[in-house]
Amino acid sequence: MIDGRTSHAAVVRAFSGQRPEDPETRPVWFMRQAGRSLPEYRATRAGVAMLDACLDPALASEITLQPVRRHGVDAGIFFSDIVVPLRLAGVAVDIVPGTGPVFEHPVRTADDVARLAPLDPDALAPVTEGVALTVAELGSTPLLGFAGAPFTLASYLVEGGPSKDQLRARTLMHADPGTWQALMDWCADVTGAFLRAQVLAGTSAVQLFDSWAGALSLADYEAHVAPASRRALSHVADLDVPVVHFGTGTGELLVAMRDVGADVVGVDHRIPLDEANRRLGGRTPLQGNIDPAYLDAPWPVLEAHVRDVIRRGGDAPAHVLNLGHGVPPATDPEVLTRIVRVAHGEDVRA
């Protein structure tokens, strides 16, 4: 269901496995490109809570458009948060500045899971309205939708907030597999509905984020997580849009993450793209993987790193340049603009 206006966009072509005419150039966008690194974002968000901003269609659309205007990136990614569909399903969650999502009632028992309500499609109206507004403004520039993968959502729900090792979640996975599966199925259907709503409203591709999957062994991922991620992606399988699957610390999981139904694999900064391509058998488009730590390095150091990432990405069937994780809040926006110019083959000395 790719919008005809974006069918020939560089990002969409790369997601479909098509290389650019100039092998030295790349389509590029940045995870967390709409965020605290932009002064216009800070001004727009002043006095507005994160989840309130996500659920204000006009505000979410404006924030989505800001980095496209400023940097000239090849795609927008809709401004939202992975816990938005949980909030819309009635889960009491707030995003605490400096902490992240915090849940009033962690989900740790079979009874807790049984109390989770299904997501009413009508509750997604603020999201679909925001997507439609943004698509209308972007024209031929594609908009990407996104959602959190079931494991990451389940981890937040079980832990009650951010965790360094997801110990409670991984314990529930083994101690009470029935409850774990029920929770994962619920998360899969909620996040799948969130993805589907964004595509039906006009996004040209979607990305599934499994932020915490790096805490898992391959065996645990395949047995206890992959089925739910496959279930989540089944919600958009009939819509003919590319699917990107990204996780952090997931170098050992790349093949399994692709095989749940992804067309493109996002690679974090911990593994070189040529090695990721080798592990994936040389047949999967890649996205990534500039190390965010380089963004505050002297420009010659960063530029050399960016060009090395582009070179290594050339081994893959196609490559979309991105970061190996999100844009840090203290990043100088001008640095991101210069990276875009490098990706597009422009003279960065000018």
Tab-separated table of C-alpha atoms in Angstrom:
chain	number	residue	atom	x	y	z
A	1	MET	CA	0.000	0.000	0.000
A	2	ILE	CA	2.888	2.364	-0.689
A	3	ASP	CA	1.605	5.830	-1.540
A	4	GLY	CA	2.211	6.381	-5.253
A	5	ARG	CA	3.783	9.753	-4.500
A	6	THR	CA	6.666	8.060	-2.674
A	7	SER	CA	7.174	4.938	-4.800
A	8	HIS	CA	10.311	6.380	-6.378
A	9	ALA	CA	11.693	7.914	-3.191
A	10	ALA	CA	15.276	6.892	-2.437
A	11	VAL	CA	14.444	5.391	0.966
A	12	VAL	CA	11.567	3.311	-0.405
A	13	ARG	CA	13.710	2.065	-3.279
A	14	ALA	CA	16.520	1.120	-0.899
A	15	PHE	CA	14.117	-0.685	1.426
A	16	SER	CA	13.042	-2.661	-1.643
A	17	GLY	CA	16.639	-3.632	-2.409
A	18	GLN	CA	17.400	-1.076	-5.137
A	19	ARG	CA	20.799	0.620	-5.096
A	20	PRO	CA	21.244	4.320	-5.899
A	21	GLU	CA	22.601	5.263	-9.327
A	22	ASP	CA	25.653	6.796	-7.642
A	23	PRO	CA	27.194	4.074	-5.433
A	24	GLU	CA	28.848	6.723	-3.258
A	25	THR	CA	25.509	8.229	-2.178
A	26	ARG	CA	22.894	6.977	0.264
A	27	PRO	CA	19.373	7.846	1.341
A	28	VAL	CA	19.511	8.919	4.980
A	29	TRP	CA	17.311	9.592	7.980
A	30	PHE	CA	18.072	9.501	11.711
A	31	MET	CA	16.380	7.721	14.562
A	32	ARG	CA	15.160	10.383	17.021
A	33	GLN	CA	15.736	13.030	14.370
A	34	ALA	CA	12.685	14.878	15.700
A	35	GLY	CA	13.689	15.637	19.243
A	36	ARG	CA	15.666	17.514	21.813
A	37	SER	CA	18.628	18.239	19.554
A	38	LEU	CA	16.474	20.748	17.643
A	39	PRO	CA	15.835	24.198	19.156
A	40	GLU	CA	12.557	24.412	17.232
A	41	TYR	CA	11.463	21.139	18.862
A	42	ARG	CA	12.233	22.462	22.326
A	43	ALA	CA	10.262	25.603	21.587
A	44	THR	CA	7.310	23.643	20.209
A	45	ARG	CA	7.265	21.220	23.148
A	46	ALA	CA	7.665	23.879	25.853
A	47	GLY	CA	5.201	23.151	28.647
A	48	VAL	CA	3.706	20.112	26.872
A	49	ALA	CA	4.123	16.611	28.325
A	50	MET	CA	5.597	14.021	25.979
A	51	LEU	CA	2.527	11.814	25.642
A	52	ASP	CA	0.278	14.852	25.286
A	53	ALA	CA	2.452	16.004	22.389
A	54	CYS	CA	2.268	12.570	20.777
A	55	LEU	CA	-1.524	12.580	20.950
A	56	ASP	CA	-1.998	16.110	19.583
A	57	PRO	CA	-2.240	15.490	15.811
A	58	ALA	CA	-1.186	18.972	14.716
A	59	LEU	CA	1.682	19.135	17.195
A	60	ALA	CA	2.950	15.635	16.380
A	61	SER	CA	2.827	16.480	12.680
A	62	GLU	CA	4.758	19.731	13.113
A	63	ILE	CA	7.462	18.006	15.168
A	64	THR	CA	7.749	15.256	12.544
A	65	LEU	CA	8.275	17.822	9.795
A	66	GLN	CA	10.929	19.882	11.583
A	67	PRO	CA	13.987	17.688	10.856
A	68	VAL	CA	12.897	17.152	7.249
A	69	ARG	CA	12.858	20.917	6.732
A	70	ARG	CA	16.115	21.522	8.578
A	71	HIS	CA	18.311	18.603	7.489
A	72	GLY	CA	16.892	17.582	4.114
A	73	VAL	CA	16.669	13.944	5.216
A	74	ASP	CA	15.074	11.479	2.817
A	75	ALA	CA	12.240	10.459	5.146
A	76	GLY	CA	10.291	11.636	8.128
A	77	ILE	CA	9.494	9.313	10.989
A	78	PHE	CA	6.232	9.996	12.747
A	79	PHE	CA	6.670	11.636	16.128
A	80	SER	CA	5.267	9.296	18.738
A	81	ASP	CA	6.476	6.882	21.410
A	82	ILE	CA	6.406	3.124	21.714
A	83	VAL	CA	4.173	3.342	24.814
A	84	VAL	CA	1.480	5.394	23.030
A	85	PRO	CA	-0.593	2.330	22.055
A	86	LEU	CA	-0.321	1.055	25.638
A	87	ARG	CA	-1.711	4.353	26.920
A	88	LEU	CA	-4.491	4.195	24.326
A	89	ALA	CA	-5.334	0.663	25.491
A	90	GLY	CA	-5.894	1.978	29.004
A	91	VAL	CA	-2.533	1.216	30.618
A	92	ALA	CA	-1.541	3.812	33.215
A	93	VAL	CA	1.850	4.974	31.940
A	94	ASP	CA	3.671	8.272	31.941
A	95	ILE	CA	7.017	9.348	30.519
A	96	VAL	CA	9.089	10.872	33.305
A	97	PRO	CA	11.801	13.271	32.087
A	98	GLY	CA	15.228	11.812	32.727
A	99	THR	CA	13.779	8.367	33.469
A	100	GLY	CA	11.519	7.188	30.652
A	101	PRO	CA	8.226	5.284	30.729
A	102	VAL	CA	6.969	4.552	34.242
A	103	PHE	CA	3.958	2.292	34.839
A	104	GLU	CA	1.559	2.736	37.735
A	105	HIS	CA	0.790	-0.989	37.910
A	106	PRO	CA	3.473	-3.413	36.641
A	107	VAL	CA	2.164	-6.548	34.916
A	108	ARG	CA	3.642	-9.608	36.600
A	109	THR	CA	0.923	-12.234	37.085
A	110	ALA	CA	-1.677	-14.061	35.029
A	111	ASP	CA	-4.370	-11.912	36.653
A	112	ASP	CA	-2.485	-8.767	35.676
A	113	VAL	CA	-2.399	-9.913	32.051
A	114	ALA	CA	-6.075	-10.867	32.115
A	115	ARG	CA	-6.940	-7.301	33.152
A	116	LEU	CA	-5.288	-5.803	30.073
A	117	ALA	CA	-7.953	-4.551	27.690
A	118	PRO	CA	-7.815	-4.900	23.907
A	119	LEU	CA	-6.993	-1.762	21.977
A	120	ASP	CA	-10.119	-0.117	20.554
A	121	PRO	CA	-9.291	0.933	16.960
A	122	ASP	CA	-11.201	4.180	17.499
A	123	ALA	CA	-8.683	5.143	20.202
A	124	LEU	CA	-6.024	5.442	17.482
A	125	ALA	CA	-7.767	8.420	15.858
A	126	PRO	CA	-5.203	11.002	17.124
A	127	VAL	CA	-2.414	8.921	15.576
A	128	THR	CA	-4.082	8.410	12.215
A	129	GLU	CA	-5.056	12.080	12.021
A	130	GLY	CA	-1.480	13.127	12.767
A	131	VAL	CA	-0.098	10.760	10.137
A	132	ALA	CA	-2.557	12.010	7.509
A	133	LEU	CA	-1.665	15.643	8.228
A	134	THR	CA	2.035	14.861	7.900
A	135	VAL	CA	1.730	12.849	4.694
A	136	ALA	CA	-0.169	15.721	3.103
A	137	GLU	CA	2.678	18.101	3.946
A	138	LEU	CA	5.526	15.777	2.921
A	139	GLY	CA	4.301	15.132	-0.616
A	140	SER	CA	6.847	12.881	-2.336
A	141	THR	CA	8.987	12.494	0.807
A	142	PRO	CA	8.049	9.241	2.560
A	143	LEU	CA	6.809	9.096	6.117
A	144	LEU	CA	7.859	6.115	8.216
A	145	GLY	CA	5.689	4.675	10.941
A	146	PHE	CA	7.049	2.818	13.927
A	147	ALA	CA	6.160	0.777	16.970
A	148	GLY	CA	7.845	-1.014	19.829
A	149	ALA	CA	8.359	-4.748	19.467
A	150	PRO	CA	6.420	-7.030	21.821
A	151	PHE	CA	9.467	-7.960	23.919
A	152	THR	CA	10.397	-4.351	24.595
A	153	LEU	CA	6.800	-3.446	25.479
A	154	ALA	CA	6.457	-6.518	27.690
A	155	SER	CA	9.748	-5.693	29.397
A	156	TYR	CA	8.546	-2.218	30.292
A	157	LEU	CA	5.250	-3.585	31.563
A	158	VAL	CA	6.856	-6.257	33.741
A	159	GLU	CA	9.723	-4.137	35.022
A	160	GLY	CA	7.450	-1.146	35.639
A	161	GLY	CA	9.924	1.113	33.848
A	162	PRO	CA	13.383	1.070	32.280
A	163	SER	CA	15.763	-1.735	33.280
A	164	LYS	CA	19.418	-2.412	32.522
A	165	ASP	CA	19.043	-6.180	32.203
A	166	GLN	CA	15.291	-6.943	31.900
A	167	LEU	CA	15.733	-9.465	34.710
A	168	ARG	CA	12.110	-9.524	35.874
A	169	ALA	CA	10.875	-9.933	32.315
A	170	ARG	CA	13.333	-12.700	31.504
A	171	THR	CA	12.466	-14.425	34.776
A	172	LEU	CA	8.740	-14.375	33.978
A	173	MET	CA	9.569	-15.793	30.535
A	174	HIS	CA	10.994	-18.942	32.154
A	175	ALA	CA	9.131	-19.129	35.460
A	176	ASP	CA	5.616	-18.736	34.051
A	177	PRO	CA	5.745	-19.320	30.285
A	178	GLY	CA	1.962	-19.371	29.939
A	179	THR	CA	1.581	-15.911	31.429
A	180	TRP	CA	4.557	-14.710	29.389
A	181	GLN	CA	3.024	-15.917	26.146
A	182	ALA	CA	-0.318	-14.322	26.974
A	183	LEU	CA	1.413	-11.011	27.671
A	184	MET	CA	3.471	-11.221	24.493
A	185	ASP	CA	0.379	-11.990	22.417
A	186	TRP	CA	-1.399	-8.974	23.891
A	187	CYS	CA	1.603	-6.742	23.176
A	188	ALA	CA	1.863	-8.131	19.647
A	189	ASP	CA	-1.743	-7.302	18.836
A	190	VAL	CA	-1.568	-3.822	20.371
A	191	THR	CA	1.630	-2.875	18.558
A	192	GLY	CA	0.450	-4.562	15.362
A	193	ALA	CA	-2.734	-2.490	15.404
A	194	PHE	CA	-0.633	0.636	15.988
A	195	LEU	CA	1.506	-0.172	12.946
A	196	ARG	CA	-1.469	-0.985	10.762
A	197	ALA	CA	-3.242	2.263	11.636
A	198	GLN	CA	-0.176	4.265	10.617
A	199	VAL	CA	0.129	2.469	7.281
A	200	LEU	CA	-3.558	2.871	6.475
A	201	ALA	CA	-3.207	6.583	7.239
A	202	GLY	CA	-0.389	6.922	4.717
A	203	THR	CA	3.051	5.858	5.942
A	204	SER	CA	5.284	4.388	3.230
A	205	ALA	CA	7.168	1.948	5.484
A	206	VAL	CA	7.321	0.967	9.143
A	207	GLN	CA	10.057	0.197	11.652
A	208	LEU	CA	9.680	-2.194	14.570
A	209	PHE	CA	11.976	-1.247	17.472
A	210	ASP	CA	13.149	-3.969	19.835
A	211	SER	CA	15.187	-1.747	22.092
A	212	TRP	CA	15.860	-4.399	24.737
A	213	ALA	CA	16.211	-7.564	22.639
A	214	GLY	CA	19.972	-7.433	23.114
A	215	ALA	CA	19.402	-8.762	26.643
A	216	LEU	CA	18.336	-12.113	25.151
A	217	SER	CA	20.186	-15.181	24.014
A	218	LEU	CA	19.426	-16.378	20.505
A	219	ALA	CA	17.685	-19.459	21.925
A	220	ASP	CA	15.417	-17.370	24.158
A	221	TYR	CA	14.675	-14.945	21.336
A	222	GLU	CA	13.685	-17.698	18.928
A	223	ALA	CA	11.583	-19.612	21.464
A	224	HIS	CA	9.954	-16.869	23.513
A	225	VAL	CA	10.044	-13.640	21.495
A	226	ALA	CA	10.172	-14.249	17.740
A	227	PRO	CA	6.636	-15.709	17.535
A	228	ALA	CA	5.165	-12.527	19.031
A	229	SER	CA	7.195	-10.251	16.759
A	230	ARG	CA	6.002	-12.321	13.789
A	231	ARG	CA	2.433	-11.929	15.063
A	232	ALA	CA	2.856	-8.156	15.375
A	233	LEU	CA	4.163	-7.840	11.818
A	234	SER	CA	1.368	-10.046	10.492
A	235	HIS	CA	-0.933	-7.054	11.059
A	236	VAL	CA	0.712	-5.238	8.120
A	237	ALA	CA	1.675	-8.229	5.975
A	238	ASP	CA	-1.156	-7.584	3.512
A	239	LEU	CA	-0.419	-3.873	3.075
A	240	ASP	CA	2.630	-4.112	0.800
A	241	VAL	CA	4.913	-1.771	2.734
A	242	PRO	CA	8.571	-2.415	3.626
A	243	VAL	CA	9.251	-3.410	7.220
A	244	VAL	CA	12.472	-2.503	9.025
A	245	HIS	CA	13.384	-4.378	12.197
A	246	PHE	CA	15.884	-2.738	14.540
A	247	GLY	CA	17.292	-3.613	17.949
A	248	THR	CA	20.243	-2.611	20.074
A	249	GLY	CA	22.912	-5.137	20.989
A	250	THR	CA	21.352	-7.622	18.587
A	251	GLY	CA	24.334	-8.682	16.463
A	252	GLU	CA	23.691	-12.330	17.321
A	253	LEU	CA	19.977	-12.024	16.519
A	254	LEU	CA	20.074	-10.426	13.073
A	255	VAL	CA	18.946	-13.460	11.088
A	256	ALA	CA	16.201	-14.330	13.561
A	257	MET	CA	14.978	-10.727	13.575
A	258	ARG	CA	14.810	-10.673	9.803
A	259	ASP	CA	13.006	-13.968	9.654
A	260	VAL	CA	10.010	-12.811	11.695
A	261	GLY	CA	8.874	-10.890	8.624
A	262	ALA	CA	11.260	-7.985	8.083
A	263	ASP	CA	12.426	-6.741	4.698
A	264	VAL	CA	15.247	-4.593	6.088
A	265	VAL	CA	17.432	-5.065	9.151
A	266	GLY	CA	18.580	-2.082	11.170
A	267	VAL	CA	22.047	-2.566	12.634
A	268	ASP	CA	23.327	-0.777	15.717
A	269	HIS	CA	26.841	0.618	16.041
A	270	ARG	CA	28.308	-2.489	17.695
A	271	ILE	CA	28.792	-4.505	14.516
A	272	PRO	CA	30.173	-3.302	11.147
A	273	LEU	CA	27.718	-3.333	8.273
A	274	ASP	CA	29.874	-5.601	6.121
A	275	GLU	CA	29.873	-8.189	8.917
A	276	ALA	CA	26.120	-7.781	9.390
A	277	ASN	CA	25.680	-8.328	5.668
A	278	ARG	CA	27.788	-11.488	5.859
A	279	ARG	CA	25.721	-12.849	8.741
A	280	LEU	CA	22.517	-12.146	6.812
A	281	GLY	CA	23.752	-13.995	3.755
A	282	GLY	CA	24.179	-10.951	1.524
A	283	ARG	CA	20.498	-10.771	0.592
A	284	THR	CA	18.948	-8.270	3.020
A	285	PRO	CA	18.933	-4.466	2.726
A	286	LEU	CA	20.536	-2.824	5.747
A	287	GLN	CA	20.006	0.363	7.703
A	288	GLY	CA	22.588	2.034	9.941
A	289	ASN	CA	24.958	2.443	11.613
A	290	ILE	CA	26.864	5.618	12.511
A	291	ASP	CA	28.011	5.463	16.123
A	292	PRO	CA	26.258	8.336	17.970
A	293	ALA	CA	29.421	8.800	20.037
A	294	TYR	CA	31.106	10.242	16.932
A	295	LEU	CA	28.577	13.062	16.596
A	296	ASP	CA	30.519	15.244	19.031
A	297	ALA	CA	33.925	14.374	17.570
A	298	PRO	CA	35.901	16.791	15.363
A	299	TRP	CA	34.371	16.916	11.889
A	300	PRO	CA	37.276	15.146	10.107
A	301	VAL	CA	36.951	12.225	12.538
A	302	LEU	CA	33.177	12.023	12.109
A	303	GLU	CA	33.346	12.413	8.346
A	304	ALA	CA	35.851	9.564	8.060
A	305	HIS	CA	33.570	7.384	10.180
A	306	VAL	CA	30.511	8.238	8.069
A	307	ARG	CA	32.360	7.431	4.851
A	308	ASP	CA	33.535	4.139	6.348
A	309	VAL	CA	29.938	3.235	7.225
A	310	ILE	CA	28.871	4.090	3.665
A	311	ARG	CA	31.692	1.962	2.258
A	312	ARG	CA	30.825	-1.038	4.420
A	313	GLY	CA	27.132	-0.644	3.639
A	314	GLY	CA	27.980	-0.975	-0.031
A	315	ASP	CA	28.368	-4.723	0.460
A	316	ALA	CA	24.643	-5.090	1.133
A	317	PRO	CA	21.953	-5.318	-1.579
A	318	ALA	CA	20.944	-1.771	-0.542
A	319	HIS	CA	21.725	0.541	2.347
A	320	VAL	CA	19.947	3.388	4.119
A	321	LEU	CA	22.305	5.498	6.201
A	322	ASN	CA	21.222	6.042	9.791
A	323	LEU	CA	22.639	6.033	13.280
A	324	GLY	CA	23.372	2.928	15.303
A	325	HIS	CA	20.853	4.311	17.808
A	326	GLY	CA	19.046	7.612	18.338
A	327	VAL	CA	20.286	11.192	18.107
A	328	PRO	CA	21.630	12.267	21.538
A	329	PRO	CA	19.913	15.386	22.918
A	330	ALA	CA	23.134	17.449	23.010
A	331	THR	CA	23.930	16.903	19.310
A	332	ASP	CA	24.624	20.024	17.257
A	333	PRO	CA	21.928	19.993	14.536
A	334	GLU	CA	24.416	21.335	12.005
A	335	VAL	CA	26.392	18.094	12.355
A	336	LEU	CA	23.382	16.071	11.226
A	337	THR	CA	22.852	18.388	8.263
A	338	ARG	CA	26.484	17.893	7.220
A	339	ILE	CA	26.080	14.099	7.429
A	340	VAL	CA	23.082	14.357	5.099
A	341	ARG	CA	25.199	16.337	2.659
A	342	VAL	CA	27.898	13.661	2.752
A	343	ALA	CA	25.284	10.970	2.152
A	344	HIS	CA	23.930	12.907	-0.821
A	345	GLY	CA	27.368	13.394	-2.361
A	346	GLU	CA	27.505	17.145	-1.775
A	347	ASP	CA	30.652	19.144	-1.076
A	348	VAL	CA	30.795	19.438	2.733
A	349	ARG	CA	33.590	22.008	2.555
A	350	ALA	CA	31.213	24.617	1.175
